[in-house]
Structures are given as structure tokens and as C-alpha cells.
CSV table of C-alpha atoms and ligand atoms in Angstrom, one decimal:
chain,number,residue,atom,x,y,z
A,1,UNK,CA,55.6,-75.2,181.5
A,2,UNK,CA,59.4,-75.1,181.8
A,3,UNK,CA,59.8,-74.3,178.1
A,4,UNK,CA,57.2,-71.6,178.3
A,5,UNK,CA,58.9,-69.9,181.3
A,6,UNK,CA,62.2,-69.9,179.4
A,7,UNK,CA,60.6,-68.3,176.4
A,8,UNK,CA,59.1,-65.6,178.6
A,9,UNK,CA,62.4,-64.9,180.2
A,10,UNK,CA,64.1,-64.8,176.8
A,11,UNK,CA,61.4,-62.4,175.6
A,12,UNK,CA,61.9,-60.2,178.6
A,13,UNK,CA,65.6,-60.1,178.1
A,14,UNK,CA,65.2,-59.2,174.5
A,15,UNK,CA,62.8,-56.5,175.5
A,16,UNK,CA,65.1,-55.1,178.1
A,17,UNK,CA,68.0,-55.3,175.7
A,18,UNK,CA,66.2,-53.3,173.0
A,19,UNK,CA,65.1,-50.7,175.5
A,20,UNK,CA,68.7,-50.3,176.5
A,21,UNK,CA,69.8,-49.9,172.9
A,22,UNK,CA,67.2,-47.3,172.3
A,23,UNK,CA,68.2,-45.4,175.4
A,24,UNK,CA,71.8,-45.6,174.5
A,25,UNK,CA,71.2,-44.3,171.0
A,26,UNK,CA,69.1,-41.5,172.5
A,27,UNK,CA,71.8,-40.6,175.0
A,28,UNK,CA,74.5,-40.6,172.3
A,29,UNK,CA,72.4,-38.6,169.8
A,30,UNK,CA,70.6,-36.5,172.3
A,31,UNK,CA,72.0,-33.3,170.9
A,32,UNK,CA,70.7,-34.3,167.4
A,33,UNK,CA,67.3,-35.3,168.8
A,34,UNK,CA,67.1,-32.2,170.8
A,35,UNK,CA,68.0,-30.1,167.8
A,36,UNK,CA,65.8,-31.7,165.2
A,37,UNK,CA,62.8,-32.8,167.2
A,38,UNK,CA,62.4,-31.6,170.7
A,39,UNK,CA,63.1,-27.9,170.0
A,40,UNK,CA,60.6,-28.0,167.1
A,41,UNK,CA,57.9,-29.8,169.1
A,42,UNK,CA,58.4,-27.2,171.8
A,43,UNK,CA,58.3,-24.3,169.5
A,44,UNK,CA,55.4,-25.5,167.4
A,45,UNK,CA,53.4,-26.3,170.5
A,46,UNK,CA,54.1,-22.8,171.8
A,47,UNK,CA,53.3,-21.2,168.5
A,48,UNK,CA,50.0,-23.1,167.9
A,49,UNK,CA,48.7,-23.6,171.4
A,50,UNK,CA,49.9,-20.6,173.4
A,51,UNK,CA,50.6,-18.2,170.5
A,52,UNK,CA,51.2,-15.2,172.7
A,53,UNK,CA,54.3,-13.1,172.2
A,54,UNK,CA,53.5,-10.4,174.7
A,55,UNK,CA,56.8,-11.1,176.3
A,56,UNK,CA,58.5,-9.2,173.4
A,57,UNK,CA,56.7,-6.1,174.4
A,58,UNK,CA,57.4,-6.6,178.1
A,59,UNK,CA,61.0,-7.9,178.0
A,60,UNK,CA,62.6,-6.5,175.0
A,61,UNK,CA,61.4,-2.9,175.0
A,62,UNK,CA,63.9,-0.1,175.4
A,63,UNK,CA,63.3,3.6,175.6
A,64,UNK,CA,63.0,5.5,172.4
A,65,UNK,CA,66.3,7.3,173.0
A,66,UNK,CA,68.1,4.0,173.5
A,67,UNK,CA,66.5,2.5,170.3
A,68,UNK,CA,67.3,5.6,168.3
A,69,UNK,CA,70.9,5.6,169.2
A,70,UNK,CA,71.4,1.9,168.3
A,71,UNK,CA,70.9,2.6,164.7
A,72,UNK,CA,72.3,6.0,164.5
A,73,UNK,CA,75.4,5.6,162.4
A,74,UNK,CA,76.5,8.5,160.1
A,75,UNK,CA,75.9,8.0,156.4
A,76,UNK,CA,79.1,7.7,154.3
A,77,UNK,CA,77.1,7.6,151.1
A,78,UNK,CA,73.6,8.9,150.9
A,79,UNK,CA,71.1,10.1,148.4
A,80,UNK,CA,68.4,12.5,149.4
A,81,UNK,CA,66.6,12.8,146.1
A,82,UNK,CA,66.3,9.2,144.9
A,83,UNK,CA,62.5,9.2,145.3
A,84,UNK,CA,61.7,12.9,145.1
A,85,UNK,CA,59.1,13.7,142.4
A,86,UNK,CA,58.6,10.1,141.4
A,87,UNK,CA,55.6,8.0,141.8
A,88,UNK,CA,57.5,5.0,143.1
A,89,UNK,CA,55.7,1.7,143.0
A,90,UNK,CA,58.5,-0.3,144.7
A,91,UNK,CA,61.6,0.7,146.7
A,92,UNK,CA,63.8,-2.3,146.5
A,93,UNK,CA,66.7,-2.5,149.0
A,94,UNK,CA,69.4,-5.0,148.1
A,95,UNK,CA,71.4,-5.9,151.1
A,96,UNK,CA,74.9,-5.9,149.7
A,97,UNK,CA,78.5,-5.6,151.1
A,98,UNK,CA,81.3,-3.3,150.1
A,99,UNK,CA,83.3,-5.9,148.2
A,100,UNK,CA,80.3,-7.4,146.2
A,101,UNK,CA,80.9,-5.2,143.1
A,102,UNK,CA,80.2,-8.1,140.7
A,103,UNK,CA,76.9,-9.0,142.2
A,104,UNK,CA,75.7,-5.4,142.1
A,105,UNK,CA,76.8,-5.0,138.5
A,106,UNK,CA,74.9,-8.1,137.4
A,107,UNK,CA,71.8,-6.9,139.2
A,108,UNK,CA,72.0,-3.5,137.5
A,109,UNK,CA,72.2,-5.1,134.1
A,110,UNK,CA,69.4,-7.6,134.7
A,111,UNK,CA,66.5,-7.4,137.1
A,112,UNK,CA,67.5,-4.1,138.6
A,113,UNK,CA,67.8,-2.3,135.2
A,114,UNK,CA,65.7,0.9,135.7
A,115,UNK,CA,65.6,1.7,132.0
A,116,UNK,CA,64.2,-1.7,131.2
A,117,UNK,CA,61.6,-1.6,134.0
A,118,UNK,CA,60.4,1.8,133.1
A,119,UNK,CA,60.2,1.0,129.4
A,120,UNK,CA,58.8,-2.5,129.5
A,121,UNK,CA,56.6,-2.2,132.6
A,122,UNK,CA,55.8,1.5,132.7
A,123,UNK,CA,56.5,1.7,136.5
A,124,UNK,CA,59.1,3.3,138.7
A,125,UNK,CA,61.1,0.7,140.7
A,126,UNK,CA,64.0,2.2,142.7
A,127,UNK,CA,66.8,-0.3,143.4
A,128,UNK,CA,69.3,0.8,146.0
A,129,UNK,CA,72.1,-1.2,147.6
A,130,UNK,CA,72.6,-0.9,151.3
A,131,UNK,CA,75.8,-1.7,153.2
A,132,UNK,CA,78.1,-0.9,156.0
A,133,UNK,CA,81.9,-0.6,155.8
A,134,UNK,CA,84.4,-3.4,155.4
A,135,UNK,CA,85.2,-5.1,158.7
A,136,UNK,CA,88.8,-5.4,157.6
A,137,UNK,CA,90.5,-2.1,158.4
A,138,UNK,CA,93.3,-2.7,156.0
A,139,UNK,CA,91.2,-2.9,152.9
A,140,UNK,CA,88.7,-0.3,154.0
A,141,UNK,CA,90.4,2.7,152.5
A,142,UNK,CA,90.9,1.3,149.0
A,143,UNK,CA,87.3,-0.2,149.0
A,144,UNK,CA,85.8,3.2,150.0
A,145,UNK,CA,87.5,4.8,147.0
A,146,UNK,CA,86.1,2.1,144.6
A,147,UNK,CA,82.7,2.5,146.2
A,148,UNK,CA,82.7,6.2,145.7
A,149,UNK,CA,83.6,5.8,142.0
A,150,UNK,CA,80.9,3.2,141.6
A,151,UNK,CA,78.4,5.5,143.3
A,152,UNK,CA,79.3,8.5,141.2
A,153,UNK,CA,78.5,6.3,138.1
A,154,UNK,CA,75.3,4.8,139.3
A,155,UNK,CA,74.1,6.9,142.2
A,156,UNK,CA,72.4,3.9,143.9
A,157,UNK,CA,74.5,3.1,147.0
A,158,UNK,CA,73.6,3.8,150.6
A,159,UNK,CA,76.3,3.3,153.2
A,160,UNK,CA,76.5,3.8,156.9
A,161,UNK,CA,79.5,3.7,159.1
A,162,UNK,CA,79.1,0.3,160.8
A,163,UNK,CA,81.0,-2.9,160.3
A,164,UNK,CA,79.4,-4.9,157.5
A,165,UNK,CA,79.2,-8.3,159.2
A,166,UNK,CA,76.6,-11.0,159.5
A,167,UNK,CA,76.1,-10.1,163.2
A,168,UNK,CA,75.3,-6.5,162.2
A,169,UNK,CA,72.5,-7.3,159.8
A,170,UNK,CA,69.9,-5.8,162.2
A,171,UNK,CA,71.7,-2.5,161.8
A,172,UNK,CA,71.2,-2.9,158.0
A,173,UNK,CA,67.6,-3.5,158.6
A,174,UNK,CA,67.3,-0.3,160.7
A,175,UNK,CA,69.1,1.6,157.9
A,176,UNK,CA,66.5,0.4,155.4
A,177,UNK,CA,63.4,1.3,157.4
A,178,UNK,CA,64.8,4.6,158.6
A,179,UNK,CA,65.9,5.7,155.2
A,180,UNK,CA,62.6,4.7,153.7
A,181,UNK,CA,60.8,6.6,156.4
A,182,UNK,CA,62.9,9.7,155.9
A,183,UNK,CA,63.4,9.7,152.1
A,184,UNK,CA,60.9,7.5,150.4
A,185,UNK,CA,57.8,7.2,152.5
A,186,UNK,CA,55.5,7.6,149.5
A,187,UNK,CA,56.8,4.4,147.8
A,188,UNK,CA,53.8,2.1,147.7
A,189,UNK,CA,55.8,-1.0,148.5
A,190,UNK,CA,59.2,-1.7,150.1
A,191,UNK,CA,61.2,-4.8,149.4
A,192,UNK,CA,64.3,-6.1,151.1
A,193,UNK,CA,66.4,-8.7,149.3
A,194,UNK,CA,69.9,-10.3,149.5
A,195,UNK,CA,72.4,-9.6,146.8
A,196,UNK,CA,72.5,-13.2,145.8
A,197,UNK,CA,68.7,-13.4,145.2
A,198,UNK,CA,67.2,-13.3,141.8
A,199,UNK,CA,64.0,-11.2,141.8
A,200,UNK,CA,61.7,-11.7,138.8
A,201,UNK,CA,60.7,-8.0,138.8
A,202,UNK,CA,58.2,-8.2,136.0
A,203,UNK,CA,56.2,-10.9,137.8
A,204,UNK,CA,56.5,-9.0,141.1
A,205,UNK,CA,55.3,-5.8,139.5
A,206,UNK,CA,52.3,-7.5,138.1
A,207,UNK,CA,51.5,-9.1,141.4
A,208,UNK,CA,51.9,-5.7,143.2
A,209,UNK,CA,49.7,-4.0,140.6
A,210,UNK,CA,47.0,-6.5,141.5
A,211,UNK,CA,47.4,-5.6,145.2
A,212,UNK,CA,47.2,-1.9,144.5
A,213,UNK,CA,43.8,-2.5,143.0
A,214,UNK,CA,42.7,-4.2,146.2
A,215,UNK,CA,44.0,-1.2,148.3
A,216,UNK,CA,47.5,-2.4,149.1
A,217,UNK,CA,47.3,-2.0,152.8
A,218,UNK,CA,48.5,-4.4,155.5
A,219,UNK,CA,50.7,-6.3,153.1
A,220,UNK,CA,53.7,-8.3,154.3
A,221,UNK,CA,54.5,-11.2,151.9
A,222,UNK,CA,57.3,-13.6,151.6
A,223,UNK,CA,58.4,-17.1,152.5
A,224,UNK,CA,57.0,-17.4,156.0
A,225,UNK,CA,58.6,-19.1,159.0
A,226,UNK,CA,56.0,-20.0,161.6
A,227,UNK,CA,56.9,-21.2,165.1
A,228,UNK,CA,60.6,-21.4,164.3
A,229,UNK,CA,62.7,-22.4,167.3
A,230,UNK,CA,65.8,-20.4,168.3
A,231,UNK,CA,69.0,-22.3,167.4
A,232,UNK,CA,70.9,-23.2,170.5
A,233,UNK,CA,73.9,-24.8,168.8
A,234,UNK,CA,77.0,-22.7,169.3
A,235,UNK,CA,78.5,-23.7,166.0
A,236,UNK,CA,75.6,-22.3,164.0
A,237,UNK,CA,75.7,-18.7,162.7
A,238,UNK,CA,72.1,-18.5,163.8
A,239,UNK,CA,73.0,-19.4,167.3
A,240,UNK,CA,70.8,-17.6,169.8
A,241,UNK,CA,72.1,-17.4,173.4
A,242,UNK,CA,69.4,-18.1,176.1
A,243,UNK,CA,70.4,-14.8,177.7
A,244,UNK,CA,69.4,-12.9,174.7
A,245,UNK,CA,66.2,-14.8,173.8
A,246,UNK,CA,65.0,-17.3,176.4
A,247,UNK,CA,61.7,-18.3,174.9
A,248,UNK,CA,61.1,-21.5,172.8
A,249,UNK,CA,59.7,-19.9,169.7
A,250,UNK,CA,60.2,-16.9,167.5
A,251,UNK,CA,57.2,-14.9,166.3
A,252,UNK,CA,56.3,-15.5,162.7
A,253,UNK,CA,58.6,-13.8,160.2
A,254,UNK,CA,59.4,-13.9,156.5
A,255,UNK,CA,62.8,-15.2,155.3
A,256,UNK,CA,65.2,-12.2,154.9
A,257,UNK,CA,66.2,-13.4,151.5
A,258,UNK,CA,63.4,-11.4,150.0
A,259,UNK,CA,60.1,-10.0,151.3
A,260,UNK,CA,57.7,-7.2,150.5
A,261,UNK,CA,55.7,-4.8,152.7
A,262,UNK,CA,53.3,-2.1,151.8
A,263,UNK,CA,54.1,1.4,152.9
A,264,UNK,CA,51.7,1.4,155.9
A,265,UNK,CA,53.4,-1.7,157.2
A,266,UNK,CA,56.9,-0.2,156.5
A,267,UNK,CA,55.9,2.8,158.7
A,268,UNK,CA,54.6,0.5,161.5
A,269,UNK,CA,57.8,-1.5,161.5
A,270,UNK,CA,59.8,1.7,161.6
A,271,UNK,CA,57.8,2.9,164.6
A,272,UNK,CA,58.1,-0.5,166.4
A,273,UNK,CA,61.8,-0.6,165.7
A,274,UNK,CA,62.0,2.6,167.8
A,275,UNK,CA,60.8,0.7,170.9
A,276,UNK,CA,62.7,-2.6,170.7
A,277,UNK,CA,66.2,-3.7,171.7
A,278,UNK,CA,68.1,-4.2,168.4
A,279,UNK,CA,70.7,-6.5,170.0
A,280,UNK,CA,69.1,-9.5,168.4
A,281,UNK,CA,71.4,-9.9,165.4
A,282,UNK,CA,69.2,-12.1,163.1
A,283,UNK,CA,67.5,-9.3,161.0
A,284,UNK,CA,64.5,-11.2,159.8
A,285,UNK,CA,63.7,-12.4,163.3
A,286,UNK,CA,64.0,-8.9,164.6
A,287,UNK,CA,61.7,-7.8,161.8
A,288,UNK,CA,59.2,-10.4,163.0
A,289,UNK,CA,59.4,-9.0,166.5
A,290,UNK,CA,58.7,-5.5,165.3
A,291,UNK,CA,55.8,-6.8,163.3
A,292,UNK,CA,54.4,-8.6,166.3
A,293,UNK,CA,54.5,-5.5,168.4
A,294,UNK,CA,52.9,-3.6,165.5
A,295,UNK,CA,50.3,-6.4,165.1
A,296,UNK,CA,51.1,-7.2,161.5
A,297,UNK,CA,51.1,-10.8,160.3
A,298,UNK,CA,53.1,-12.2,157.3
A,299,UNK,CA,51.3,-13.9,154.4
A,300,UNK,CA,52.8,-16.8,152.6
A,301,UNK,CA,53.4,-16.4,148.8
A,302,UNK,CA,54.5,-19.8,147.4
A,303,UNK,CA,56.8,-18.2,144.8
A,304,UNK,CA,59.0,-16.4,147.3
A,305,UNK,CA,61.9,-18.7,148.1
A,306,UNK,CA,63.6,-19.1,151.4
A,307,UNK,CA,67.0,-20.7,151.1
A,308,UNK,CA,66.8,-22.6,147.8
A,309,UNK,CA,67.3,-22.0,144.1
A,310,UNK,CA,64.3,-22.4,141.9
A,311,UNK,CA,64.4,-25.1,139.2
A,312,UNK,CA,65.2,-23.9,135.7
A,313,UNK,CA,62.1,-24.3,133.7
A,314,UNK,CA,59.7,-21.9,131.8
A,315,UNK,CA,56.8,-23.2,133.8
A,316,UNK,CA,58.6,-22.0,136.9
A,317,UNK,CA,59.8,-18.7,135.3
A,318,UNK,CA,56.2,-17.8,134.5
A,319,UNK,CA,55.3,-17.6,138.2
A,320,UNK,CA,58.5,-17.2,140.2
A,321,UNK,CA,59.1,-14.1,142.3
A,322,UNK,CA,62.4,-14.7,144.1
A,323,UNK,CA,65.0,-17.4,144.0
A,324,UNK,CA,68.0,-17.6,146.3
A,325,UNK,CA,71.7,-18.4,145.7
A,326,UNK,CA,72.4,-16.8,142.3
A,327,UNK,CA,75.7,-15.3,141.4
A,328,UNK,CA,77.1,-16.4,138.1
A,329,UNK,CA,73.9,-17.4,136.4
A,330,UNK,CA,72.0,-14.1,136.9
A,331,UNK,CA,72.3,-13.0,133.3
A,332,UNK,CA,71.4,-16.4,131.9
A,333,UNK,CA,68.3,-16.7,134.2
A,334,UNK,CA,67.2,-13.1,133.4
A,335,UNK,CA,67.3,-13.8,129.7
A,336,UNK,CA,65.5,-17.1,130.0
A,337,UNK,CA,62.9,-16.0,132.6
A,338,UNK,CA,61.9,-12.9,130.6
A,339,UNK,CA,61.8,-14.5,127.2
A,340,UNK,CA,58.5,-13.9,125.4
A,341,UNK,CA,57.7,-17.6,125.1
A,342,UNK,CA,57.5,-17.9,128.9
A,343,UNK,CA,54.3,-15.8,129.1
A,344,UNK,CA,52.5,-18.3,126.9
A,345,UNK,CA,53.8,-21.6,128.3
A,346,UNK,CA,50.8,-22.4,130.3
A,347,UNK,CA,48.1,-20.9,128.2
A,348,UNK,CA,45.2,-23.1,127.1
A,349,UNK,CA,44.1,-26.4,128.7
A,350,UNK,CA,47.1,-28.3,127.3
A,351,UNK,CA,49.5,-25.7,128.5
A,352,UNK,CA,48.0,-25.8,132.0
A,353,UNK,CA,48.2,-29.5,132.2
A,354,UNK,CA,51.7,-29.6,130.9
A,355,UNK,CA,52.9,-27.0,133.4
A,356,UNK,CA,51.1,-28.6,136.4
A,357,UNK,CA,52.7,-31.9,135.5
A,358,UNK,CA,56.2,-30.4,135.1
A,359,UNK,CA,55.9,-28.5,138.4
A,360,UNK,CA,54.7,-31.6,140.3
A,361,UNK,CA,57.7,-33.5,139.0
A,362,UNK,CA,60.0,-30.6,139.9
A,363,UNK,CA,58.7,-29.5,143.3
A,364,UNK,CA,56.8,-32.4,144.9
A,365,UNK,CA,59.7,-34.9,145.2
A,366,UNK,CA,60.2,-36.3,148.7
A,367,UNK,CA,63.0,-34.6,150.7
A,368,UNK,CA,63.1,-31.8,148.2
A,369,UNK,CA,63.3,-28.8,150.5
A,370,UNK,CA,64.6,-26.2,148.1
A,371,UNK,CA,62.9,-23.1,147.0
A,372,UNK,CA,59.1,-23.6,146.5
A,373,UNK,CA,56.8,-26.0,148.3
A,374,UNK,CA,54.8,-28.6,146.5
A,375,UNK,CA,51.8,-26.3,146.9
A,376,UNK,CA,53.3,-24.1,144.3
A,377,UNK,CA,52.7,-26.7,141.7
A,378,UNK,CA,48.9,-26.2,141.9
A,379,UNK,CA,48.8,-22.4,141.8
B,401,NAG,C1,68.9,-1.9,130.4
B,401,NAG,O1,67.7,-2.0,129.6
B,401,NAG,C2,67.8,-1.2,128.4
B,401,NAG,C3,66.4,-1.2,127.8
B,401,NAG,O2,65.9,-2.6,127.7
B,401,NAG,C4,68.9,-1.8,127.5
B,401,NAG,O3,68.9,-1.0,126.3
B,401,NAG,C5,70.2,-1.7,128.3
B,401,NAG,O4,71.2,-2.2,127.5
B,401,NAG,C6,70.1,-2.4,129.6
B,401,NAG,N1,71.3,-2.1,130.4
B,401,NAG,C7,72.2,-2.9,130.7
B,401,NAG,C8,73.3,-2.5,131.5
B,401,NAG,O5,72.1,-4.1,130.4
B,402,NAG,C1,78.9,-3.8,164.4
B,402,NAG,O1,79.3,-2.5,164.0
B,402,NAG,C2,79.9,-1.8,165.0
B,402,NAG,C3,80.2,-0.4,164.4
B,402,NAG,O2,81.1,-0.5,163.4
B,402,NAG,C4,81.2,-2.5,165.5
B,402,NAG,O3,81.7,-1.8,166.5
B,402,NAG,C5,80.8,-3.9,166.0
B,402,NAG,O4,81.9,-4.6,166.3
B,402,NAG,C6,80.0,-4.6,164.9
B,402,NAG,N1,79.5,-5.8,165.5
B,402,NAG,C7,79.7,-7.0,164.9
B,402,NAG,C8,79.2,-8.2,165.7
B,402,NAG,O5,80.3,-7.2,163.9
B,403,NAG,C1,52.9,-3.3,173.5
B,403,NAG,O1,52.9,-2.3,174.5
B,403,NAG,C2,52.3,-1.1,174.1
B,403,NAG,C3,52.4,-0.1,175.2
B,403,NAG,O2,52.6,-0.7,176.5
B,403,NAG,C4,50.8,-1.4,173.7
B,403,NAG,O3,50.3,-0.2,173.3
B,403,NAG,C5,50.8,-2.4,172.6
B,403,NAG,O4,49.5,-2.7,172.3
B,403,NAG,C6,51.6,-3.7,173.0
B,403,NAG,N1,51.6,-4.6,171.9
B,403,NAG,C7,51.5,-5.9,172.0
B,403,NAG,C8,51.6,-6.7,170.8
B,403,NAG,O5,51.2,-6.4,173.1
B,404,NAG,C1,51.4,-15.9,122.8
B,404,NAG,O1,50.0,-16.1,122.6
B,404,NAG,C2,49.4,-15.1,121.9
B,404,NAG,C3,47.9,-15.4,121.7
B,404,NAG,O2,47.6,-16.6,122.2
B,404,NAG,C4,50.1,-14.9,120.5
B,404,NAG,O3,49.5,-13.9,119.7
B,404,NAG,C5,51.5,-14.7,120.7
B,404,NAG,O4,52.2,-14.7,119.4
B,404,NAG,C6,52.2,-15.7,121.5
B,404,NAG,N1,53.6,-15.3,121.8
B,404,NAG,C7,54.6,-16.2,121.7
B,404,NAG,C8,55.9,-15.6,121.9
B,404,NAG,O5,54.5,-17.3,121.3
């Protein structure tokens, strides 16, 4: 009896002790727990249980005049005739910055090479680079001169007079949709991509041609974020103050690294952008808000990447659409990814089995969160 009681007491003490430990750890790491778990649980429950974003309409609307003035910066470099007289399949905006000369140059000589695309694919793809002005006043003058020289050579820059900073990305988004509305509304599709994204344009064009045969309306494809929570950490560049966005979840949106919309959606987004407060600096989230007001939903395409770089392999090249984080390897990747052998790599039963196996090994590793999801191995 006596022994038993002691055992029980010991047990209780152990129990209490471990509870305290857990509590202590929780208290110490609360910020982490809150950041990684609580905010996601809250936002997913909101997204999947409530799933009503009517507050966007109610709380973030502004008058058309206010919205119009928020994106009304004068053009420093503009082209009125880029699309005139062309049957443009795809208008491809590359979000660039004044000093990224090298990135633009490597895009022009690889996946953005008009001559190649016209000759090999027989379609018109217009690649234009969009930017503001350097935020550094001292280097602005010299950079502008270089930009004008670059533009007189290639004629593919669009520049407005706002500071080209991360927190002004929404202004760049407005630039794209307004310019498309005014100067290229007949392009069948519009794409927006970062200048460190690799776009496999031949694969993309084949995919879009398939969509055209199905009518090509109501299209918004990319790497979809569903029920993403606003980041409340001040140190993050995606930090969202509660005063600006107080709800627990963003509406669905596609990663800004690269997404495609059909022209009817582009027009709807443009219209919606004229009714919303563009203070929200995260451009792809703002796009999601516009789409929500316009009642357009994004569709997932497993070969659009969000943050990560696609693995280097012919079985991947055969399917990939976008891959993020490329600068020095663009020429290499373009050569490899468009090599004639790639188109045959998964032909026949053996080829299919080979590529599925390779893709499972490459994409379905635990904790592998780069580029494409494991699902992509089976498509
Ligand atoms: C663009 O493609 C054409 C046709 O394939 C090729 O002749 C030309 O060298 C390419 N341009 C650049 C800058 O690589
Ligand atoms: C955005 O651009 C405007 C116009 O150039 C500038 O006044 C403002 O400081 C910029 N905002 C940020 C956050 O960089
Ligand atoms: C937003 O408000 C407008 C006008 O009040 C309305 O026509 C539209 O349907 C609303 N959209 C959403 C998504 O609630
Ligand atoms: C790809 O396959 C086709 C027919 O199966 C064949 O004619 C062609 O030569 C192959 N191409 C390459 C580069 O192997």
C-alpha cells in the first residue's frame, strides 16, 4: 500500500514535470509555433470552412478616381505599336529592374528570342520587360541613359516613373494590366514572370494552343497558394501589418514568379484593379484580391514552380513550364531543355516507366519543397 502510494506520487510528479516542460518550451518558442502552426491552422480553417472573402469588397474598395490615380505614373519608355497588326498568342511581361541588364540579355537570347519562337513554333510571343526607375537617385541618370540605348536596340522595355522597389511591386502589376488593356488587349494570353524565372516557352506554347482549342476563356494558371496566412513577422519582407490586412487568410492566388491568364481574365483583373486599394504591396496577393472580386479562381498546373529551381533532367525538361532562381545557367538550361532528344525521352512504355521512376526519385523525396510537387511525377 505504502509503496503503491509512493509510486503514484512519483508518477504525478513526473507528469507535472513534463507538463511544465512542454509549457516552458511552448512559451519560449511561442513565436515559432504561432508562425508555423497557429497562423496556418487559422488561415486554412478560414479558407476551407468559411471561405468568404466578401470583406475585400467591403473594406478595401476605393473610388475609381482614387484607384486610377494610384497607378498613374508617366511612362519614361513606352511602345505603342508592339502588338499592332500581330496575332499575338502570348504577351509575356518580365518583371525586371533597371540594373538587371544581364538577365534581360540572357532572356532575349534564350527563351525570349522572338526569331526562334516565330521560326520554330510559328506563333507570335511578345516579350516585354517592365520596370520603374532606380530607387538610388545618384545612379538614376547614368542608368536611364543605358536603358535608352538598350531600348533603342531591342525596343522591348516599358518603364514608368515610380521607384523600382520590392514594396512597389503592386505598381508594376498595375502597369502590366493597364498597358495590356490599352495596347495589347487582343493578345490571347498574358503572362507575368520574374526576370530570374526560366520559362520553357515551347512547352508553354503547346499547352496554350491546347487551351485555345477548348475556347481559352476563364484561364488563370500557375503555382497556386490556397489559404495562405499573412506573415506577421516584422523581419520578413512579406510582413503584413494588421492595420493593412486584418484577416487571417489571403484569397487564393498564384505565385508571382510566373502565371498565365487568358485575355478575358486580364480584362476582369484590370477592371477590378480600378476598384481596390493598391496599398497592399505584395503584388501576387493583390492580384488574388482583384481576381476574388472579379470571381475568377486560379487553377493549379504542376509544372509551374513557386520558389524553387526544377531538377536538371530531360524527363523534367519535357514537361516543365517555369522554374525559379536562374541567372547564370539560363543559356545552359535553354540548350539542354530544347534539345531534340528531350521530346522523345518518355516515348513508348519503357520511356514512360523510366521517366516516372526518375521523377518520383527527383520530386517525391520527403522535405523536398522545391519547384514541383510529387504529383508532377505522375502527370
Ligand atoms: C535567336 O534565334 C535565331 C533563330 O533560331 C538564331 O539564329 C539567333 O542567333 C538567336 N538570337 C540570339 C541572340 O541568340
Ligand atoms: C514607390 O514609388 C513612389 C514613386 O516613385 C515613391 O515615392 C515611393 O517611395 C515608393 N515606395 C516604396 C515603398 O518604395
Ligand atoms: C463586390 O461589390 C460589387 C458592387 O457592390 C458587386 O457587384 C460584386 O458582386 C461584389 N463582388 C464580390 C466578390 O462580392
Ligand atoms: C524521336 O522519335 C521519332 C519517332 O519515334 C524518330 O523519328 C526521331 O528520330 C526521334 N528523334 C530523336 C532526336 O531521337
